[in-house]
PDB file of C-alpha atoms in Angstrom:
ATOM      1  CA  MET A   1      -2.701  22.627 -19.885  1.00  0.00           C
ATOM      2  CA  PRO A   2      -0.827  19.333 -20.245  1.00  0.00           C
ATOM      3  CA  LYS A   3      -2.009  16.138 -18.666  1.00  0.00           C
ATOM      4  CA  MET A   4      -0.642  15.262 -15.244  1.00  0.00           C
ATOM      5  CA  LYS A   5       1.519  12.168 -15.018  1.00  0.00           C
ATOM      6  CA  THR A   6       0.750   9.368 -12.600  1.00  0.00           C
ATOM      7  CA  LYS A   7       3.692   8.195 -10.479  1.00  0.00           C
ATOM      8  CA  SER A   8       4.221   4.698 -11.848  1.00  0.00           C
ATOM      9  CA  GLY A   9       5.585   3.371  -8.553  1.00  0.00           C
ATOM     10  CA  ALA A  10       2.455   4.514  -6.727  1.00  0.00           C
ATOM     11  CA  ALA A  11       0.215   3.048  -9.437  1.00  0.00           C
ATOM     12  CA  LYS A  12       1.808  -0.357  -8.849  1.00  0.00           C
ATOM     13  CA  ARG A  13       1.402  -0.210  -5.072  1.00  0.00           C
ATOM     14  CA  PHE A  14      -1.984   1.428  -4.426  1.00  0.00           C
ATOM     15  CA  LYS A  15      -5.533   0.914  -5.680  1.00  0.00           C
ATOM     16  CA  VAL A  16      -8.520   3.136  -4.952  1.00  0.00           C
ATOM     17  CA  ARG A  17     -11.638   1.327  -3.789  1.00  0.00           C
ATOM     18  CA  ALA A  18     -15.153   2.239  -4.877  1.00  0.00           C
ATOM     19  CA  SER A  19     -15.723   3.847  -1.480  1.00  0.00           C
ATOM     20  CA  GLY A  20     -12.729   6.132  -2.059  1.00  0.00           C
ATOM     21  CA  SER A  21     -10.389   4.526   0.440  1.00  0.00           C
ATOM     22  CA  ILE A  22      -6.982   3.389  -0.757  1.00  0.00           C
ATOM     23  CA  LYS A  23      -5.759  -0.165  -0.278  1.00  0.00           C
ATOM     24  CA  ARG A  24      -2.142  -1.252   0.025  1.00  0.00           C
ATOM     25  CA  GLY A  25      -0.153  -4.408   0.595  1.00  0.00           C
ATOM     26  CA  GLN A  26       1.425  -5.314   3.887  1.00  0.00           C
ATOM     27  CA  ALA A  27       5.121  -4.654   4.499  1.00  0.00           C
ATOM     28  CA  PHE A  28       7.656  -6.833   6.373  1.00  0.00           C
ATOM     29  CA  LYS A  29       6.754 -10.117   4.658  1.00  0.00           C
ATOM     30  CA  ARG A  30       9.426 -10.379   1.928  1.00  0.00           C
ATOM     31  CA  HIS A  31      12.571 -11.798   3.497  1.00  0.00           C
ATOM     32  CA  ILE A  32      14.231 -12.617   6.843  1.00  0.00           C
ATOM     33  CA  LEU A  33      11.132 -14.563   7.809  1.00  0.00           C
ATOM     34  CA  THR A  34      12.889 -17.075  10.058  1.00  0.00           C
ATOM     35  CA  LYS A  35      13.059 -14.765  13.055  1.00  0.00           C
ATOM     36  CA  LYS A  36       9.417 -13.691  12.711  1.00  0.00           C
ATOM     37  CA  THR A  37       6.795 -15.689  14.539  1.00  0.00           C
ATOM     38  CA  THR A  38       4.089 -17.606  12.733  1.00  0.00           C
ATOM     39  CA  LYS A  39       1.470 -15.402  14.359  1.00  0.00           C
ATOM     40  CA  ASN A  40       3.237 -12.274  13.154  1.00  0.00           C
ATOM     41  CA  LYS A  41       3.448 -13.561   9.578  1.00  0.00           C
ATOM     42  CA  ARG A  42      -0.193 -14.664   9.647  1.00  0.00           C
ATOM     43  CA  HIS A  43      -1.332 -11.172  10.651  1.00  0.00           C
ATOM     44  CA  LEU A  44       0.659  -9.699   7.762  1.00  0.00           C
ATOM     45  CA  ARG A  45      -1.410 -11.547   5.159  1.00  0.00           C
ATOM     46  CA  GLY A  46      -3.791  -9.737   2.884  1.00  0.00           C
ATOM     47  CA  ILE A  47      -4.258  -6.032   2.298  1.00  0.00           C
ATOM     48  CA  THR A  48      -5.041  -3.067   4.487  1.00  0.00           C
ATOM     49  CA  ALA A  49      -6.143   0.533   4.085  1.00  0.00           C
ATOM     50  CA  VAL A  50      -3.793   3.488   3.894  1.00  0.00           C
ATOM     51  CA  HIS A  51      -3.727   5.716   6.979  1.00  0.00           C
ATOM     52  CA  GLU A  52      -5.754   8.929   6.802  1.00  0.00           C
ATOM     53  CA  SER A  53      -2.659  11.096   7.201  1.00  0.00           C
ATOM     54  CA  ASP A  54      -1.126   9.624   4.006  1.00  0.00           C
ATOM     55  CA  VAL A  55      -4.204   9.736   1.776  1.00  0.00           C
ATOM     56  CA  ALA A  56      -3.592  13.284   0.501  1.00  0.00           C
ATOM     57  CA  SER A  57      -0.052  12.546  -0.650  1.00  0.00           C
ATOM     58  CA  ILE A  58      -1.161   9.378  -2.438  1.00  0.00           C
ATOM     59  CA  HIS A  59      -3.966  11.246  -4.204  1.00  0.00           C
ATOM     60  CA  ALA A  60      -1.322  13.712  -5.412  1.00  0.00           C
ATOM     61  CA  MET A  61       0.685  10.822  -6.866  1.00  0.00           C
ATOM     62  CA  LEU A  62      -2.444   9.293  -8.490  1.00  0.00           C
ATOM     63  CA  PRO A  63      -4.208  12.325  -9.990  1.00  0.00           C
ATOM     64  CA  TYR A  64      -6.759  10.336 -12.038  1.00  0.00           C
ATOM     65  CA  ALA A  65      -7.597   7.644  -9.489  1.00  0.00           C
TER      66      ALA A  65
END
């Protein structure tokens, strides 16, 4: 049986924590920032966990994670 390939786009965007949860970066912080409030941009800092409904599809894209 051949090895399964990891989706390279998913490998760049997601990391699996030691607890098994998957972390991701925040969206909506790249451009067109002038119309967004300072509070909105501040809450978009950092990383967050992937929603439970998406975890299975991300595990399929990262078979060895």
